[in-house]
Every structure is written in C-alpha cells, then in structure tokens.
Amino acid sequence: MEKALINIKEIGRKYVIGSEVIHALKSVSLDIHKGEFVALMGPSGSGKSTLMNILGCLDTPSKGDYILNGINVSQMSDNALAEVRNKEIGFVFQTFNLLPRSTSLDNVALPLIYAGANKKDRDARAQKALENVGLGNRVTHKPNELSGGQRQRVAVARALINNPSIILADEPTGNLDTKTSIEIMGLLEEIHSKGNTIILVTHEEDIAQHAHRIVRMRDGLIENDYLNTDIKTVSPRLNSLKERGDDFESIG
C-alpha cells in the first residue's frame, strides 16, 4: 500500500489555562490516504475542532508527529506552516471567509498572490476555477451580491485554486438551507470523484453520510473509525427537489 497522505502518530494537544491543564487531544493516531473522503464527527468538547486545526496546520501538537505528504509539520514555525497551508491545503469554512470588498475573481485568486503568481496567470486560473463551480458569470460580483450557496461555491473555487493535497471543509453547509446544502455536497462529491482528498468536519449525520469513511471523536480520543457502507449521494435528493418543483442551481 502507498504511504498515507496524512500520518498522525500519537499526537496530543494540551492547553494551560491558569492552574488548569486541559487535554484537548490524547494520543490520537490516524492515517488518511490520497483520494479518501473522510467525515470527522464528534460532540462539543470531543477534540474534533482541535484535530481539524492541527490537520489544517493552524496549530501544532503538544506531542507526537504529524506527517503531511511526507513532511513532518509537527514543530514547524508559523511562517513555515503558512507556506505548507498555502501549498497543501484548501479550506472551505462555514462562514465563507470571503473579502467583502473584493470580487469573486479576486477572492479566488488570493492564494495565488501568496504563491507568487503574476496577475495574468492569477486571473486566468481564477476564471477557470469559477467556471468549474458554475459561477463563470459571477466573476465581477462581490459577496453581498451573491446568495449563500454562491458564496460557498466561491470558497470552494478558492480552496481548489492551488491544486492542494487536501480539501478541509469545516461545517461547509452550516449556514445554508437544505436545498443549498445538497448542492454544495454535490459539488464536493464531484471534486472527490476527480481524485481529490476531502476531510469534512460536521455535526450533521446526514451530511456525514456522503463521506466514504467516518471518524467519530469523544473526550479527545478517536472513539470509532469505520468505512461507510451506506453512502448517500446527491442525485436522488436533487431529483426529489426537482419533483417538488424547487428551484436550484446546477452543480458545476
């Protein structure tokens, strides 16, 4: 078997608050291979947010090793972590995290500025990325001129712009209605079908069922890690919406 894209070995994360020590993660080990679609679940306080931050190179473990695409990122400096994030990880957040005064094109092109691409290349690649998510006709629109679903599509296009090793989606449907959530999950399914690795953080059981593997956390530990034998796909749910006469955006 090929080496894991993500290899976490006995990582822990503790926080010291006054005289109290909080162990948010306790000796967690996890392998994720290229092309997997993994849902990370758990109640509040389970450690899933802490693990997500470490997976996304937004934080480092207090102990243990995190090997990402062959690189040990466990004890990297903040600047080194920022470089790894921009190259290896595409983020999709619940709150979209778009620049409010920038167009869709400029929001999507932002990671390319950090990567040192020239403006002509940035604009061409951002235009293509927006077309790939069905927003080729929204390149000059600012976030306040877009629906919630369209904003999340812009965020997905931005996440993909650098061809990252991992798409890390943190509650990507959390601020969306049912119909729009289905559309965004359809987009993630399509991205996964092209060989991309997706880690989906969610508290919603029906959203997690789109993943091929589910990792459940509790009290800073992995409680369960299993293959999903009842994978949901978007097509039947979209067909149901069509039959009801609901309006929806095409999945790009």
XYZ file of C-alpha atoms in Angstrom, residues 91-100 107 143 147-159 169-176:
33
model
C -10.031 25.457 3.198
C -13.814 25.731 2.989
C -15.336 27.402 6.049
C -18.876 27.597 7.405
C -18.764 31.417 7.267
C -17.192 31.505 3.764
C -14.339 33.859 4.861
C -14.506 35.972 1.707
C -13.113 39.507 1.453
C -16.291 41.648 1.405
C -11.263 36.263 -3.740
C -20.008 38.638 -1.769
C -26.502 34.023 -2.437
C -25.168 31.884 0.404
C -24.727 28.943 -1.926
C -22.878 31.065 -4.477
C -20.566 32.422 -1.764
C -19.734 28.883 -0.706
C -19.014 27.976 -4.349
C -16.569 30.886 -4.496
C -14.956 29.492 -1.332
C -14.710 26.026 -2.920
C -13.127 27.513 -6.060
C -10.606 29.352 -3.873
C -9.842 26.131 -1.978
C -14.222 21.558 4.754
C -15.270 22.817 8.193
C -19.082 22.658 8.525
C -19.427 23.797 4.874
C -23.232 23.550 4.950
C -23.694 25.012 8.437
C -25.075 28.366 7.237
C -27.049 27.018 4.269
